[in-house]
Coordinates of C-alpha atoms in Angstrom, one line a residue:
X510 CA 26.3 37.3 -14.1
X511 CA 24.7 33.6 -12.9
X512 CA 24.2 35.5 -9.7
X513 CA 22.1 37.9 -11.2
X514 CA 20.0 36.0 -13.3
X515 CA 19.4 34.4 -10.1
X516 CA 18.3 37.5 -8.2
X517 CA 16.2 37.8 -11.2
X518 CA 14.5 35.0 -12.0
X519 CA 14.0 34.9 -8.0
X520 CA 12.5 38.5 -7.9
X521 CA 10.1 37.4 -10.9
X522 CA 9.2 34.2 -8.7
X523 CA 8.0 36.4 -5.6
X524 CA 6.1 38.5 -7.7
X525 CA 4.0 36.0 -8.9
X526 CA 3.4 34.4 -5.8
X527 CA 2.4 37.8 -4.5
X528 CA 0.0 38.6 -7.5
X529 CA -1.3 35.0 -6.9
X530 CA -2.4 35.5 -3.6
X531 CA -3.8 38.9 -4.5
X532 CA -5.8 37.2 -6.9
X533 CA -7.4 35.2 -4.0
X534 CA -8.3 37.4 -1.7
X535 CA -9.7 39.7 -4.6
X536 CA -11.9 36.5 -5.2
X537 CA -12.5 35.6 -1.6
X538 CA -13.8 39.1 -1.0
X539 CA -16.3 39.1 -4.3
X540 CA -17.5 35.5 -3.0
X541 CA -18.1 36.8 0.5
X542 CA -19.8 40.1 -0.9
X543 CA -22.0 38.3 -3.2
X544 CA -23.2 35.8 -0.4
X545 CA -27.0 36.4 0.1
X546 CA -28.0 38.3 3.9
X547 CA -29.7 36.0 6.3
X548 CA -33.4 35.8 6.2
X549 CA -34.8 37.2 8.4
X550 CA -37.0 35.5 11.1
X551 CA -40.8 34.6 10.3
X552 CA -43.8 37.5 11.8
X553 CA -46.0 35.5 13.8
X554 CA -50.0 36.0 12.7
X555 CA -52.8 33.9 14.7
X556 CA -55.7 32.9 12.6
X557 CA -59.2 32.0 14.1
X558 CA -61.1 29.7 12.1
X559 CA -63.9 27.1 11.8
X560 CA -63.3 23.5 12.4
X561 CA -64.3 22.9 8.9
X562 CA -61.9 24.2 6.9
X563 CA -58.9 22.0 9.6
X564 CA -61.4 19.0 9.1
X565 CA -61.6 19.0 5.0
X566 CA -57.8 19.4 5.0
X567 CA -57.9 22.7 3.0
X568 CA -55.7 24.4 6.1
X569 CA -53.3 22.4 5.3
X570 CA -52.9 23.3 1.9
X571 CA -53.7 26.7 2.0
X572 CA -51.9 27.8 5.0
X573 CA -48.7 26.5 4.3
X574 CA -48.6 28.5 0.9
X575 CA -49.2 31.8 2.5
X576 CA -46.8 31.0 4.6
X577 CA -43.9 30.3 2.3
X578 CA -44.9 33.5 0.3
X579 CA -45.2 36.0 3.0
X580 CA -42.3 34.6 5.4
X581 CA -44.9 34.1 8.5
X582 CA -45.5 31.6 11.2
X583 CA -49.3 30.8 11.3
X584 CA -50.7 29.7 14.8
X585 CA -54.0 28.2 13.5
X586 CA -57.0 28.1 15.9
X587 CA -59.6 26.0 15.0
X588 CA -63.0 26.3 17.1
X589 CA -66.6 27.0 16.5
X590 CA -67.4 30.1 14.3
X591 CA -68.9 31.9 17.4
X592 CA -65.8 31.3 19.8
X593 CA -63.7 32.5 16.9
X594 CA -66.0 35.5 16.4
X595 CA -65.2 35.9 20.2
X596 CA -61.8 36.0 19.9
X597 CA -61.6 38.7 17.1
X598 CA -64.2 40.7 19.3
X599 CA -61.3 40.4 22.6
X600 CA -58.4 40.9 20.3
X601 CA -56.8 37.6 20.3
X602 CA -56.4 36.8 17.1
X603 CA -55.3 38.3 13.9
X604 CA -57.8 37.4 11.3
X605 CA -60.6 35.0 11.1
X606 CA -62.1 32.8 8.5
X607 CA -65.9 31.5 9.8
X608 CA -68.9 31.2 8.2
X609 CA -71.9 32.4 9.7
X610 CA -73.0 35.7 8.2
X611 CA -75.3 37.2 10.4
X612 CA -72.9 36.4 13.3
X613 CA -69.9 38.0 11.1
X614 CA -72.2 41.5 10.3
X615 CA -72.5 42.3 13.9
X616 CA -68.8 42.0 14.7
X617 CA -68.0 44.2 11.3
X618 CA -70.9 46.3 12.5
X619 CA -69.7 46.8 16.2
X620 CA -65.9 47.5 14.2
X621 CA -63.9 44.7 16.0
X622 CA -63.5 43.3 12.0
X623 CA -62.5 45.1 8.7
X624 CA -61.7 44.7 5.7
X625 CA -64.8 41.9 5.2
X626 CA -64.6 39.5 2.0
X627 CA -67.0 36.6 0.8
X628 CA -64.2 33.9 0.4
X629 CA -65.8 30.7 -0.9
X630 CA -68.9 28.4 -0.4
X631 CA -70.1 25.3 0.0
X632 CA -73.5 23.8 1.3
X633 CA -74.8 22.1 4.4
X634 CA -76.3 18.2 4.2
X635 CA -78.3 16.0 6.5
X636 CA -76.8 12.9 7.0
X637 CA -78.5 9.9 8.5
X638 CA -78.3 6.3 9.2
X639 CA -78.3 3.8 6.1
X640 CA -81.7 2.6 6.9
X641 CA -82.8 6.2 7.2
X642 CA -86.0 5.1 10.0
X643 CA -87.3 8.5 9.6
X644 CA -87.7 8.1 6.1
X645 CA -86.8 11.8 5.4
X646 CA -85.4 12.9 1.9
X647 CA -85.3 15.4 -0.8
X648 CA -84.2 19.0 -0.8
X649 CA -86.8 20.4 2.0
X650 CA -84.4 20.6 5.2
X651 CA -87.5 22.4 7.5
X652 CA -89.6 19.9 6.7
X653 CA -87.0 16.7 7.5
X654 CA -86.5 18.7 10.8
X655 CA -90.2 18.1 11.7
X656 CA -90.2 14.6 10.8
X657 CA -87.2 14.1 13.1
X658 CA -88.5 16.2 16.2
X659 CA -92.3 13.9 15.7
X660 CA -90.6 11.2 15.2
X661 CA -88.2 11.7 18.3
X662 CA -85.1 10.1 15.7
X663 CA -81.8 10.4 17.4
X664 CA -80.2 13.8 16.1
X665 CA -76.7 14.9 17.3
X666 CA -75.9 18.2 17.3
X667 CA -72.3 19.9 17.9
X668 CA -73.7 22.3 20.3
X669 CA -70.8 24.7 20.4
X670 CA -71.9 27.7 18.4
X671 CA -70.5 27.1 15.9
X672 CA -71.4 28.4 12.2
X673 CA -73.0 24.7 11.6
X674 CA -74.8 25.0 14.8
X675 CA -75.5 27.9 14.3
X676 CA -77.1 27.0 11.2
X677 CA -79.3 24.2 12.6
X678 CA -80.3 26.4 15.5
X679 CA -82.2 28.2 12.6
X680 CA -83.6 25.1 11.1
X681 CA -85.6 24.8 14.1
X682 CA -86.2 27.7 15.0
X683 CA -87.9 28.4 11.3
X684 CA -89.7 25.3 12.7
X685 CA -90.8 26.8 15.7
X686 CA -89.5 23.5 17.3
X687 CA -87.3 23.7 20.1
X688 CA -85.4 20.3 20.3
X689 CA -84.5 18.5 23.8
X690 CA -84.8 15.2 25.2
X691 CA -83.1 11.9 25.3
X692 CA -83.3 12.0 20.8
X693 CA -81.6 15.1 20.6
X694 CA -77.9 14.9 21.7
X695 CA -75.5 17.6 22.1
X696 CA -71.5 16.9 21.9
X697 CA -69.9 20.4 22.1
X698 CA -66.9 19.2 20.0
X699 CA -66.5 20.3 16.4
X700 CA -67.7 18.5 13.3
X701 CA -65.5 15.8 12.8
X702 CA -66.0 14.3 16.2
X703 CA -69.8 14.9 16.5
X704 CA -70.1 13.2 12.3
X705 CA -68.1 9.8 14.7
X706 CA -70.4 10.2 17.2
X707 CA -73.5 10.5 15.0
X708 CA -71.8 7.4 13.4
X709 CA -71.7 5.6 17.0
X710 CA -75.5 6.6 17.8
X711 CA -76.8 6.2 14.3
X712 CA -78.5 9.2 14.4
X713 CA -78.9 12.2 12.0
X714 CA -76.5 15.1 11.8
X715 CA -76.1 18.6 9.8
X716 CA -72.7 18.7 8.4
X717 CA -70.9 21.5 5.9
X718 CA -70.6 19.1 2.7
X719 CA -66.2 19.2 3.1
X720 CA -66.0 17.7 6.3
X721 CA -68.6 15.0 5.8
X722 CA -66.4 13.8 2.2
X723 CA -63.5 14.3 4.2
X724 CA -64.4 11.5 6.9
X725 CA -67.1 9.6 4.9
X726 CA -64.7 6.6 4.4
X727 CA -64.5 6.4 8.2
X728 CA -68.7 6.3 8.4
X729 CA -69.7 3.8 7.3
X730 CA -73.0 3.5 9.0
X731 CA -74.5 7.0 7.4
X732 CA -75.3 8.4 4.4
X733 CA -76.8 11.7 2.8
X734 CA -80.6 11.7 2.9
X735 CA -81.1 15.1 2.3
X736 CA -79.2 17.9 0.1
X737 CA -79.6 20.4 -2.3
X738 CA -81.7 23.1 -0.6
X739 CA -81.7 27.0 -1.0
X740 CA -81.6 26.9 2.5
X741 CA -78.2 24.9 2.9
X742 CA -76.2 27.5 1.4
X743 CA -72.8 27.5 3.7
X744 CA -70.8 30.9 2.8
X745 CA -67.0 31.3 4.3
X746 CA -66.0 34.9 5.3
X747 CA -62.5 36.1 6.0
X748 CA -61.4 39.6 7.9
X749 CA -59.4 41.1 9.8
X750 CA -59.4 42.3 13.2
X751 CA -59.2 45.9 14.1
X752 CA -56.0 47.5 15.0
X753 CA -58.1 50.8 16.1
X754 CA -59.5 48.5 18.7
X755 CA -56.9 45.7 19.7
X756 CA -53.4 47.6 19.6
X757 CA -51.5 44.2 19.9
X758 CA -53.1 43.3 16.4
X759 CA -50.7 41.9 13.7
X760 CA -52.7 44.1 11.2
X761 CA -49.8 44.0 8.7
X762 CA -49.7 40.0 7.5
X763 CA -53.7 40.2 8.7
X764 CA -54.6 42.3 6.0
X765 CA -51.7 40.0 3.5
X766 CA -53.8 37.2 4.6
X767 CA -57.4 38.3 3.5
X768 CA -55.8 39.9 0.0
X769 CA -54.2 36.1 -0.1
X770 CA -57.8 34.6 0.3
X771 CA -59.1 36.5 -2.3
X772 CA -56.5 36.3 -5.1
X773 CA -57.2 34.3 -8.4
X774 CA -54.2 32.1 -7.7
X775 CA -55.7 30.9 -3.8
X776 CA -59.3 30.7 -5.1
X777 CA -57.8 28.2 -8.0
X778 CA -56.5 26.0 -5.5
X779 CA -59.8 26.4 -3.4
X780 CA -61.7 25.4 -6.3
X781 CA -59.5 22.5 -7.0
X782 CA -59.0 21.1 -3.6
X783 CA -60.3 17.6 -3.4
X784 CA -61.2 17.0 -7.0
X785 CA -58.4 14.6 -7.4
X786 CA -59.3 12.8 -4.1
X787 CA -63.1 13.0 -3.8
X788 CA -64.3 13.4 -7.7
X789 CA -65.5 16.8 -6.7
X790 CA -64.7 20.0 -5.3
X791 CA -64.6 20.5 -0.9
X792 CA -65.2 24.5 -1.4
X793 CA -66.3 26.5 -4.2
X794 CA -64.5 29.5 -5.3
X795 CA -66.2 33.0 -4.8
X796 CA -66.6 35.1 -8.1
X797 CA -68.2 38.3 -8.4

């Protein structure tokens, strides 16, 4: 009878040892089937764009976001306007942020760019020594120009086609001037190092209004003599280069990036960015 109960009781024992490790593996196997997949690797997307927007910082706001949303890599290439125009032109880039609008038309005219959006503004300024020797000022950007070119005052330009060059190539040209000499200096670097080298020479310099609040702290010898013109109007485009053209075009997270440019969420944070910093906004929002 002892000897049964002990079978028993034994028998009971082994059965809940078996239903306990049942129990485990059940729960092993739900843990392992609710574990989340991998995620998968980051696309890679190149993005052409102006010194300006690297300069003020705002990449590096900006970018970074896009990139967390959208799971992509961005390789940022930050040049002139016109060599990034000329990379979207030879396919070797993705989409392009610049902001020179007759130079953007005839690449969306000659349909190496689509899908062509007004992204956000900002304006040009003259900047100038403290003493300001030329004695220009006011809102009238031609006629400071003038004064400069008569009065042979150092002027550095970045002389690298970009949108700002660009831009003052214009100026004089509106001024039928055509600037050379020993006064007018060229650095072919982008606008951060030609603003330190305007610094160095004390000369004047056309600057997009971010980059120049961006380094001011670092300039001390210069200041703003003029501003406020209708003609320093500084407009930022983005697109995105044709895949009909350039077949090795990442047209998918190209076309993510533009819609991302243009969303109410990104142009908040465009508005926003440098407020805290500088007292007032580095970019200004585009609104229909």
């Amino acid at each position: 009878m002892k000897k049964n109960r002990f079978l028993i009781a034994l028998f009971a024992l082994m059965l809940l040892v078996l239903s306990a490790c049942g129990n485990s593996d059940t729960k092993d196997t739900a843990a392992k089937e609710k574990k989340p997949a991998p995620k998968p690797a980051p696309t890679e997307m190149i993005l052409a764009t102006t010194t300006s927007t690297q300069d003020s910082g705002l990449l590096d706001v900006i970018v970074p976001m896009f990139e967390k949303e959208n799971n992509v890599k961005v390789k940022t290439i930050a040049v002139g306007t016109g060599q990034a125009l000329e990379m979207g032109t030879r396919g070797e880039a993705d989409v392009l942020l610049v902001h020179a609008p007759a130079a953007e038309k005839a690449v969306v005219d000659a349909g190496d760019a689509i899908n062509y959006k007004r992204v956000m503004y900002n304006d040009f300024i003259l900047v100038g020594p403290k003493d300001n020797p030329a004695g220009v000022s006011g809102n009238d950007i031609k006629a400071a120009f003038k004064t400069l070119a008569d009065t042979k005052s150092t002027f550095v330009s970045r002389g690298d086609d970009s949108g700002t060059h660009k831009k003052e190539l214009g100026i004089w040209t509106a001024d039928n001037i055509q600037p050379a000499g020993d006064w007018y200096v060229s650095t072919g670097q982008g606008m951060g190092q030609t603003l330190q080298v305007a610094a160095e020479k004390k000369g004047y310099v056309l600057t997009d209004r971010a980059t120049w609040l961006a380094q001011e702290k670092n300039l001390n010898t210069l200041k703003i003599v003029v501003e406020g013109g209708n003609d320093l109007m500084n407009i930022y485009h983005v697109m995105q280069v044709n895949p009909e053209k350039h077949d090795k075009i990442n047209s998918k997270d190209a076309e993510k990036f533009v819609n991302f440019m243009v969303d109410s969420k990104t142009q908040d944070v465009i508005e926003n960015f440098g407020k805290k910093e500088y007292g007032q906004s580095l970019f200004f929002k585009y609104t229909e």
